[in-house]
Short mmCIF file of C-alpha atoms in Angstrom, two decimals:
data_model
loop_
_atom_site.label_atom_id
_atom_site.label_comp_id
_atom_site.label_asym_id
_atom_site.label_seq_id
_atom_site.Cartn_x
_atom_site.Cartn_y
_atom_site.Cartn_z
CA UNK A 149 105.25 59.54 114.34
CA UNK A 150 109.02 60.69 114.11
CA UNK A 151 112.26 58.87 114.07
CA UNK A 152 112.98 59.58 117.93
CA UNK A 153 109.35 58.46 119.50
CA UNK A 154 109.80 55.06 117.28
CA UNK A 155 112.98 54.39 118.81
CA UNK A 156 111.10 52.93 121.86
CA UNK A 157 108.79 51.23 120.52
CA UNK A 158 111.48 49.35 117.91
CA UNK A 159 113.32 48.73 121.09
CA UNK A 160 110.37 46.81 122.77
CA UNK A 161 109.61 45.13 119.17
CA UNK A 162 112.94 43.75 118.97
CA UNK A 163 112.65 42.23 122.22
CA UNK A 164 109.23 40.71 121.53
CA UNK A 165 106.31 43.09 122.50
CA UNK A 166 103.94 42.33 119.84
CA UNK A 167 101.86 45.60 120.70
CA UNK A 168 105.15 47.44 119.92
CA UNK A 169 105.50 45.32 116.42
CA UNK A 170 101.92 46.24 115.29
CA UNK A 171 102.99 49.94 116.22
CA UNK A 172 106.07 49.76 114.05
CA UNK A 173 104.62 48.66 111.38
CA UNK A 174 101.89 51.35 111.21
CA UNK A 175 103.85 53.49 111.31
CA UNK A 176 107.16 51.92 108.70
CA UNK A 177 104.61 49.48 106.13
CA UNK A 178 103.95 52.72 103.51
CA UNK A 179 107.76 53.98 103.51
CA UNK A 180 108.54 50.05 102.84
CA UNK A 181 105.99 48.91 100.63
CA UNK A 182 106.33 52.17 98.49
CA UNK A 183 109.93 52.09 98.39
CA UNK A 184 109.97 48.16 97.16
CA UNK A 185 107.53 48.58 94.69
CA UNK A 186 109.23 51.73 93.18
CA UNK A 187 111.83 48.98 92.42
CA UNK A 188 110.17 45.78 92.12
CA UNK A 189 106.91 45.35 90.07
CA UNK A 190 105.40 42.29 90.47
CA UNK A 191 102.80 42.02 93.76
CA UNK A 192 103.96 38.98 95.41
CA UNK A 193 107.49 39.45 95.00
CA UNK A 194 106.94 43.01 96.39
CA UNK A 195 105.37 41.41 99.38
CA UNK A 196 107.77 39.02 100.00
CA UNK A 197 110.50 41.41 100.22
CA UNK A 198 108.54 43.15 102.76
CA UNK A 199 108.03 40.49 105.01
CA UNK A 200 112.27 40.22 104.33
CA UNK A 201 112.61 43.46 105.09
CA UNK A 202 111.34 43.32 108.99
CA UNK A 203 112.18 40.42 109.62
CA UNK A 204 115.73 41.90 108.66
CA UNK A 205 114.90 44.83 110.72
CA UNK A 206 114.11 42.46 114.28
CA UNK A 207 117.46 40.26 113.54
CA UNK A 208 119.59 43.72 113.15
CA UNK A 209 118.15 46.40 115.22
CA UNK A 210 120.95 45.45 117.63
CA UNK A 211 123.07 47.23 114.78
CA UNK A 212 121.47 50.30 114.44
CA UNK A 213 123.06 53.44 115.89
CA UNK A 214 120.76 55.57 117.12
CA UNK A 215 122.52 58.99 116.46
CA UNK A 216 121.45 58.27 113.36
CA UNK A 217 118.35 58.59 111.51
CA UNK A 218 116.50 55.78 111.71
CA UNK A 219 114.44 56.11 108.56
CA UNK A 220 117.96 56.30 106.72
CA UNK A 221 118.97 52.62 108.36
CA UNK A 222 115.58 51.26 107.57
CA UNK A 223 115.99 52.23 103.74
CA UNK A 224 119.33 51.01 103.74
CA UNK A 225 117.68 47.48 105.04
CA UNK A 226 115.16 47.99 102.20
CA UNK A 227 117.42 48.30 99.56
CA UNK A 228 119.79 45.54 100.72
CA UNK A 229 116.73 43.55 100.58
CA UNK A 230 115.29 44.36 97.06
CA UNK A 231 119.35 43.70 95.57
CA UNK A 232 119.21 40.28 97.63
CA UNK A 233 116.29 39.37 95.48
CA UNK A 234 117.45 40.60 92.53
CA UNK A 235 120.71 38.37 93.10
CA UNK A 236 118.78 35.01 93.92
CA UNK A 237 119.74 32.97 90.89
CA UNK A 238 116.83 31.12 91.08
CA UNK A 239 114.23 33.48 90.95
CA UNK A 240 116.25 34.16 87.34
CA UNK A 241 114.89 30.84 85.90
CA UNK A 242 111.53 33.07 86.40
CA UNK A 243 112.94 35.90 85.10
CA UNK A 244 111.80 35.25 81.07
CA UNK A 245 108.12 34.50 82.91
CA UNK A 246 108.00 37.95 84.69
CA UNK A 247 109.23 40.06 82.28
CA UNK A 248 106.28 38.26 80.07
CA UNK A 249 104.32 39.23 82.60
CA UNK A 250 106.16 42.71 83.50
CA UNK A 251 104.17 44.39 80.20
CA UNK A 252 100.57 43.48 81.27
CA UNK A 253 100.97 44.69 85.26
CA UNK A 254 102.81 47.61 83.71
CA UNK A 255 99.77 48.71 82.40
CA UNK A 256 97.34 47.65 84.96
CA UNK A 257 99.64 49.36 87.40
CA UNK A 258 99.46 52.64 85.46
CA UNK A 259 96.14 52.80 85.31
CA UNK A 260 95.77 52.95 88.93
CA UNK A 261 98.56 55.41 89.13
CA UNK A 262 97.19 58.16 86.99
CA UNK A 263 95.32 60.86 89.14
CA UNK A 264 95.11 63.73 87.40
CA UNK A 265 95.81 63.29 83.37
CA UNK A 266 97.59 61.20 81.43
CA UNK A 267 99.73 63.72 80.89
CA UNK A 268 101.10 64.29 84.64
CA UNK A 269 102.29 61.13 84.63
CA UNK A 270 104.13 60.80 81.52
CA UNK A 271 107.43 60.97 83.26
CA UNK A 272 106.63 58.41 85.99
CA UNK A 273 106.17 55.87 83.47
CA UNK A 274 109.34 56.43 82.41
CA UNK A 275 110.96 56.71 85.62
CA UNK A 276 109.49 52.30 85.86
CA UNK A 277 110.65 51.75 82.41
CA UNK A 278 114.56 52.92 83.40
CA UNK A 279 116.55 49.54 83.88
CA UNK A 280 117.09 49.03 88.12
CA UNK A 281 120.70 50.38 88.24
CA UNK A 282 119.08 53.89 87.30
CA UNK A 283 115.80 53.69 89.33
CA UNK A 284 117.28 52.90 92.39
CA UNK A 285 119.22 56.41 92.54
CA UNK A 286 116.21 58.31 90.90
CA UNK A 287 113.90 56.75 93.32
CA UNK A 288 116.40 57.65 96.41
CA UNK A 289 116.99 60.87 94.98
CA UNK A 290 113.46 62.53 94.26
CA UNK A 291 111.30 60.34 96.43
CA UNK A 292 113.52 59.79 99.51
CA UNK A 293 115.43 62.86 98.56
CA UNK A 294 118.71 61.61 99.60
CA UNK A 295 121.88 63.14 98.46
CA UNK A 296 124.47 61.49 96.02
CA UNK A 297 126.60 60.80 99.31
CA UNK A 298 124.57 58.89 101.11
CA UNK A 299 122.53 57.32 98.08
CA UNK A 300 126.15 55.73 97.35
CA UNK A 301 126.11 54.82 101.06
CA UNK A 302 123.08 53.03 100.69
CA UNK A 303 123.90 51.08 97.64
CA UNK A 304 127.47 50.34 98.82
CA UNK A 305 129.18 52.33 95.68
CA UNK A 306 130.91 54.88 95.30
CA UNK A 307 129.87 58.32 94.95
CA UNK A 308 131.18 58.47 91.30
CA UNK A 309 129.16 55.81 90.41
CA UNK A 310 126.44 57.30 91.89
CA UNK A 311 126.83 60.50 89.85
CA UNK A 312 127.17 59.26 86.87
CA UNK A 313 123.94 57.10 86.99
CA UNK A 314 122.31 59.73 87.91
CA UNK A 315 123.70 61.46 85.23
CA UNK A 316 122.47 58.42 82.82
CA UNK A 317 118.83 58.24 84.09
CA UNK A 318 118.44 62.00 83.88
CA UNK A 319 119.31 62.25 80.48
CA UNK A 320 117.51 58.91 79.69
CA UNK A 321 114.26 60.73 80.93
CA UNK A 322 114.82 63.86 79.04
CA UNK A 323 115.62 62.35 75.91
CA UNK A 324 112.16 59.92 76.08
CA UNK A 325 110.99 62.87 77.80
CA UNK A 326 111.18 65.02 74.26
CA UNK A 327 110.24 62.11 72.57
CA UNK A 328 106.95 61.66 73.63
CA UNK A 329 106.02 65.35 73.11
CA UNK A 330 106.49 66.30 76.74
CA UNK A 331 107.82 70.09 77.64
CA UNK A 332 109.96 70.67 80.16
CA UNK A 333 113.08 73.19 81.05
CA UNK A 334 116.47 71.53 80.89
CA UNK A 335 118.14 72.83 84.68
CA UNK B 121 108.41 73.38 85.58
CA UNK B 122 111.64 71.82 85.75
CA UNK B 123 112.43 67.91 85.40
CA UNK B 124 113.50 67.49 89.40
CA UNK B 125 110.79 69.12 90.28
CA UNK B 126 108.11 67.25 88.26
CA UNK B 127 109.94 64.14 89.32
CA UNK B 128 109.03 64.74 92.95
CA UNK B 129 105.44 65.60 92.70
CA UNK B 130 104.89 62.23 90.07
CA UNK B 131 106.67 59.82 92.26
CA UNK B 132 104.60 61.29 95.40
CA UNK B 133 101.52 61.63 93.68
CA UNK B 134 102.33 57.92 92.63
CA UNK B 135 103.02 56.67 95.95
CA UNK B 136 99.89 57.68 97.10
CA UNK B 137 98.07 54.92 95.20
CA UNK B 138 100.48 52.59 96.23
CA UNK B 139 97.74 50.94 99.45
CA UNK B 140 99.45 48.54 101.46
CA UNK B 141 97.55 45.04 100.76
CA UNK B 142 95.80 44.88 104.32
CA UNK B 143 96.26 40.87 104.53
CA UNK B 144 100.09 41.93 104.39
CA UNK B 145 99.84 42.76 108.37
CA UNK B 146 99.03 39.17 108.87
CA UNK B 147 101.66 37.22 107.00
CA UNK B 148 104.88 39.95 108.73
CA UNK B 149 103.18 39.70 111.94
CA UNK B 150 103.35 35.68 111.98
CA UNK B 151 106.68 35.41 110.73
CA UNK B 152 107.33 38.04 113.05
CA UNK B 153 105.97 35.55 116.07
CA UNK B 154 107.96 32.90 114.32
CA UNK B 155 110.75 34.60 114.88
CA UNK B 156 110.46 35.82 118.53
CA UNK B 157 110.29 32.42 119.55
CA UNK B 158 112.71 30.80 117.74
CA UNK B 159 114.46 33.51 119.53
CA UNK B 160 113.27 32.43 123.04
CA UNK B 161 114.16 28.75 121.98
CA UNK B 162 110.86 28.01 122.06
CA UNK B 163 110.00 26.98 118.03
CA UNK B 164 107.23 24.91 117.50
CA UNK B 165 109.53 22.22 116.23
CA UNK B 166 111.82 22.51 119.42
CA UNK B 167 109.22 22.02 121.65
CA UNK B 168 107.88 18.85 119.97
CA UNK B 169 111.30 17.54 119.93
CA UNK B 170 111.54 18.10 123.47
CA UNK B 171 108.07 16.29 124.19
CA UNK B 172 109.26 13.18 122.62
CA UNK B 173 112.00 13.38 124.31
CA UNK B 174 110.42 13.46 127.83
CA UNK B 175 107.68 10.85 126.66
CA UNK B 176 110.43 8.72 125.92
CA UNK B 177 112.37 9.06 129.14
CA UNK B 178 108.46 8.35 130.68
CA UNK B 179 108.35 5.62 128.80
CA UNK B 180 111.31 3.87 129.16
CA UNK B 181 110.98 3.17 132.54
CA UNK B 182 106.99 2.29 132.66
CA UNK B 183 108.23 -0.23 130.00
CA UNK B 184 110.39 -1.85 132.19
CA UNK B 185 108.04 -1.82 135.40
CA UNK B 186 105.22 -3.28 133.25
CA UNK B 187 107.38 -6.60 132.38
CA UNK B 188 108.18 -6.74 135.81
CA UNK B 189 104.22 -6.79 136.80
CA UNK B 190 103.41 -10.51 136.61
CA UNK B 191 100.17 -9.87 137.38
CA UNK B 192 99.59 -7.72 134.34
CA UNK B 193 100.66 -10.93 132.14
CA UNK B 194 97.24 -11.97 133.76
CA UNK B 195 94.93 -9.37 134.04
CA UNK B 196 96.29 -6.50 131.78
CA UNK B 197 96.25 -4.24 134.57
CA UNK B 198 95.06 -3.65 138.02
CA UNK B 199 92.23 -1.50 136.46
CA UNK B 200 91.09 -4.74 135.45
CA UNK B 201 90.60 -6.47 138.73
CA UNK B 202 89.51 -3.27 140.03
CA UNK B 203 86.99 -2.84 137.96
CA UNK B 204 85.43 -5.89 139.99
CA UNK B 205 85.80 -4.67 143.49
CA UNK B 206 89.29 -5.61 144.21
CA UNK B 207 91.82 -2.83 145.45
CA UNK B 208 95.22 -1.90 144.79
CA UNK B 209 96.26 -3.55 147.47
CA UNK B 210 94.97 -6.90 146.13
CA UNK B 211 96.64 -6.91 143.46
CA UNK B 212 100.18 -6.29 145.01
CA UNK B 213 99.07 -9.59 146.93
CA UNK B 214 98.76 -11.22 143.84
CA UNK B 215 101.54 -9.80 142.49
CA UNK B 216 103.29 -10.92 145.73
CA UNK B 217 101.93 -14.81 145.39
CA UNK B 218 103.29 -14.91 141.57
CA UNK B 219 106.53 -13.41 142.81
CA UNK B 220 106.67 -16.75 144.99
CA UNK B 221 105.14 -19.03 142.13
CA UNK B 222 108.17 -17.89 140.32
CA UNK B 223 110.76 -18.40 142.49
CA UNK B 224 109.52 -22.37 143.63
CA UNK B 225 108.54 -23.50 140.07
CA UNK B 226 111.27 -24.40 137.71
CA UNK B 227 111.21 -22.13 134.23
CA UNK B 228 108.65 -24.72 132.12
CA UNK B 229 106.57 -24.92 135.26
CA UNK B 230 106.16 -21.52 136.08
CA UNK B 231 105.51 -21.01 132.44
CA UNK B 232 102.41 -23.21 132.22
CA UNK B 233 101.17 -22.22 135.60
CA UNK B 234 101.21 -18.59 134.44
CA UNK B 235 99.36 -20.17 130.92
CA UNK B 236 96.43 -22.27 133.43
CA UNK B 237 95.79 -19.08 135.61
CA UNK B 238 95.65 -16.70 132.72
CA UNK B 239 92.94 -19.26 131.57
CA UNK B 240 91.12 -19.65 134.62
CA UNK B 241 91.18 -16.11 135.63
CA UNK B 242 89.42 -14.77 132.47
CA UNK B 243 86.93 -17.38 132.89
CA UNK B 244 86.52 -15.90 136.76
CA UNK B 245 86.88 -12.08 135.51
CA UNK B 246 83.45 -12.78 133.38
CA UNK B 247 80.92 -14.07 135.93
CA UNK B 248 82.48 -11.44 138.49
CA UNK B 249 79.95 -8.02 138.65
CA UNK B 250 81.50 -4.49 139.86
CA UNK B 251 81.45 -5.43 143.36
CA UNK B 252 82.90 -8.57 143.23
CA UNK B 253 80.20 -11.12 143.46
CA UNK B 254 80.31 -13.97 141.66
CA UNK B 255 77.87 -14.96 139.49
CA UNK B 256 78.23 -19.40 138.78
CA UNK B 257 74.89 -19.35 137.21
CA UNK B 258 76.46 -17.26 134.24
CA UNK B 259 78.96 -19.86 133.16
CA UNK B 260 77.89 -22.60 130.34
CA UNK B 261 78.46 -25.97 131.23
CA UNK B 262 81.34 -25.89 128.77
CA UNK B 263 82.95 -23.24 130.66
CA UNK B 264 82.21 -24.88 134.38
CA UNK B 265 83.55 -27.82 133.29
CA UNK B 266 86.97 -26.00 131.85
CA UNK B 267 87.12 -24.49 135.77
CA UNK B 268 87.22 -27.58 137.38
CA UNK B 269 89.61 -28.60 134.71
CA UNK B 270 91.65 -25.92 135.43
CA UNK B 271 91.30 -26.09 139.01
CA UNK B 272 92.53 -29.38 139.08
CA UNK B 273 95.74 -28.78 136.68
CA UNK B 274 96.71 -25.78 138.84
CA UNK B 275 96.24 -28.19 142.11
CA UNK B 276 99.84 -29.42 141.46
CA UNK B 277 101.29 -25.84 140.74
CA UNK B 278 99.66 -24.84 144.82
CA UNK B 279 100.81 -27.46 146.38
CA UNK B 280 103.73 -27.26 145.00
CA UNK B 281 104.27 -23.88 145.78
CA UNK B 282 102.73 -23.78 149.22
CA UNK B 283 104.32 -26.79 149.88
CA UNK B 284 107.88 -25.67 149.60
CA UNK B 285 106.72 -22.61 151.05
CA UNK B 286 106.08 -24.57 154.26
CA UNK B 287 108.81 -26.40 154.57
#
C-alpha cells in the first residue's frame, strides 16, 4: 500500500476506527520495527519504542501535512522516538547492564542476520558496531535512502553536521572495512 | 562493488530477518484503545470515578429516607413484613401509627415504646408463615409468657396514644 491510499485509513485511525488501526499497522509495523532496531538493540526496548512510536503517531497526525510524504513524517516520529529514549536518564542507570548485555545479543542477533556467508555481512556488523551519532545517518542514508538535507531535517541538525558524520562513519567502515580483510573500491 | 552499494543490499538483506514479534500487535493495539478513550473521556478510571460519584448522590438521599422510616427501626424493611403477607400499603399504616406514637409520647417514652414493639414484633414475625397466619402453637412458654408481658407494658404506650388521639 502507498503513502496516498494510507492517508484514509490514518485519518479514520486517528479518529478511532480500530479496523483502520489494524490496517495501519500492517501496513507501517516492518518500516518501524526495522528502523528502531537498526538503532536500538535490545528486544524489549525496541518494542517499547514501537508502541511509543504510534501512539505518537495517533496524538500528532493532526500535524501532519499531507503534501508531504507520509513515510518521511512517520520516520521523523521514529527517530524522535528512539533519541527520546536514548535521553531518559533513567534508563542510563541500566546503561552499564545493557551494554553487558549488548555483546551476547550482538552475536545472537548476527547469527540470525547472516543469509548468505559470513562474508556478505561483514560490513553490516560494522555498520551496529558504529556509535548512534553515526548509525543514525548511515541507516537513513542507505536503508531509507534519504538525502543529507532531509536526514538533517529529521535529526533536527544541520546539514553540516550531517555531512560530516557521514563523512566519519564512512571512513570508520572503510578503515575496519580493510582491517578485517574485506575488498572493496574506495568511490 | 562499491561501499554504498554493498551498504544497501546488507542493510536490506538484514532487514529482512528483522520479523516483527507477532504478540507486538496486541500490546500497540491496547494502548492504542487506551488511548481512544481517554480521548472520548471515557478512561476506565473516569468512568469509575463517575460511578461513585452517582452511587453516592443515590445514596445520600436513601440514607436519609431510611432514618426517617420508623418502621424500619422495627422490621428492617418492608420486605420483612412482606415476606409474611402484609403489603406495602401496610406498612405505610404502620409507618403512619409510629408517626403518631411519636408525636403523643414524650422523647424517653417514645423511646421505650419503640424498644417493647421491636421486642414484641420479632417475637410475632417468627410464628407468622408467608401468608400471614399465625401460628401460637410455635411459641415456648417462655416466649408466650414474654407476649403477654409485652402486651401489657405497651398497654400504657396505646392508651396513651389513642387516648390523646381521641380527645
Amino acid at each position: 500500500m502507498n503513502d496516498k491510499e494510507l492517508i484514509p485509513w490514518l485519518e479514520k485511525a486517528a479518529l478511532g476506527d480500530e479496523s483502520a488501526f489494524h490496517l495501519v499497522y500492517q501496513a507501517t509495523q516492518q518500516d518501524v520495527y526495522r528502523t528502531i532496531a537498526f538503532l536500538v538493540y535490545n528486544k524489549q526496548d525496541i518494542e517499547d519504542i514501537v508502541n511509543e512510536v504510534y501512539m505518537r503517531m495517533w496524538r500528532s497526525f493532526h500535524t501532519y501535512d499531507s503534501s508531504r510524504k507520509f513515510r518521511y513524517w512517520l520516520h521523523g516520529i521514529t527517530i524522535r522516538q528512539v533519541q527520546d529514549w536514548k535521553r531518559k536518564a533513567w534508563r542510563r542507570i541500566r546503561l552499564f547492564e545493557r551494554n553487558r548485555q549488548m555483546t551476547i545479543e550482538q552475536l545472537e542477533w548476527t547469527d540470525k542476520a547472516v543469509l548468505k556467508s559470513e562474508m556478505q555481512h561483514e560490513l553490516f556488523c560494522l555498520v551496529r558496531q558504529l556509535s548512534y551519532k553515526l548509525r543514525v545517518v548511515i541507516i537513513l542514508r542507505y536503508f531509507h535512502d534519504y538525502a543529507l538535507e532531509e536526514i538533517a531535517d529529521i535529526l533536527q541538525i544541520p546539514v553540516g553536521t550531517v555531512k560530516s558524520r557521514h563523512h566519519l562513519a564512512m571512513k570508520e567502515l572503510r578503515n575496519r572495512y580493510e582491517m578485517t580483510g574485506g575488498e572493496m573500491y574506495v568511490h | 562493488m562499491s561501499i554504498d552499494k554493498q551498504l544497501r543490499e546488507e542493510l536490506g538483506q538484514a532487514a529482512s530477518t528483522m520479523q516483527v514479534p507477532p504478540e507486538l500487535y496486541g500490546r500497540v493495539q491496547q494502548s492504542y484503545q487506551h488511548y481512544m478513550n481517554e480521548k472520548r473521556g471515557r478512561s476506565p478510571m473516569k468512568k469509575r470515578m463517575l460511578v461513585g460519584i452517582v452511587a453516592a448522590v443515590f445514596l445520600i438521599p436513601s440514607a436519609a429516607l431510611a432514618a426517617s422510616y420508623l418502621a424500619d427501626d422495627i422490621f428492617g424493611s418492608s420486605s420483612t413484613i412482606e415476606q409474611r403477607g402484609a403489603t406495602q400499603e401496610d406498612y405505610q399504616e404502620i409507618e403512619g401509627m409510629l408517626q403518631t406514637a411519636k408525636g403523643k409520647l414524650t422523647k424517653d417514652e417514645f423511646k421505650e415504646y419503640m424498644n417493647l414493639l421491636k421486642q414484641l414484633m420479632q417475637l410475632k414475625l417468627k410464628i407468622t408463615d408467608k401468608n400471614g397466619v399465625k401460628h401460637e402453637q410455635n411459641l415456648t412458654q417462655k416466649e408466650q409468657n414474654q407476649i403477654e408481658k409485652l402486651n401489657s407494658r405497651l398497654e400504657f404506650y396505646f392508651e396513651k396514644i389513642n387516648g390523646t388521639a381521641k380527645p
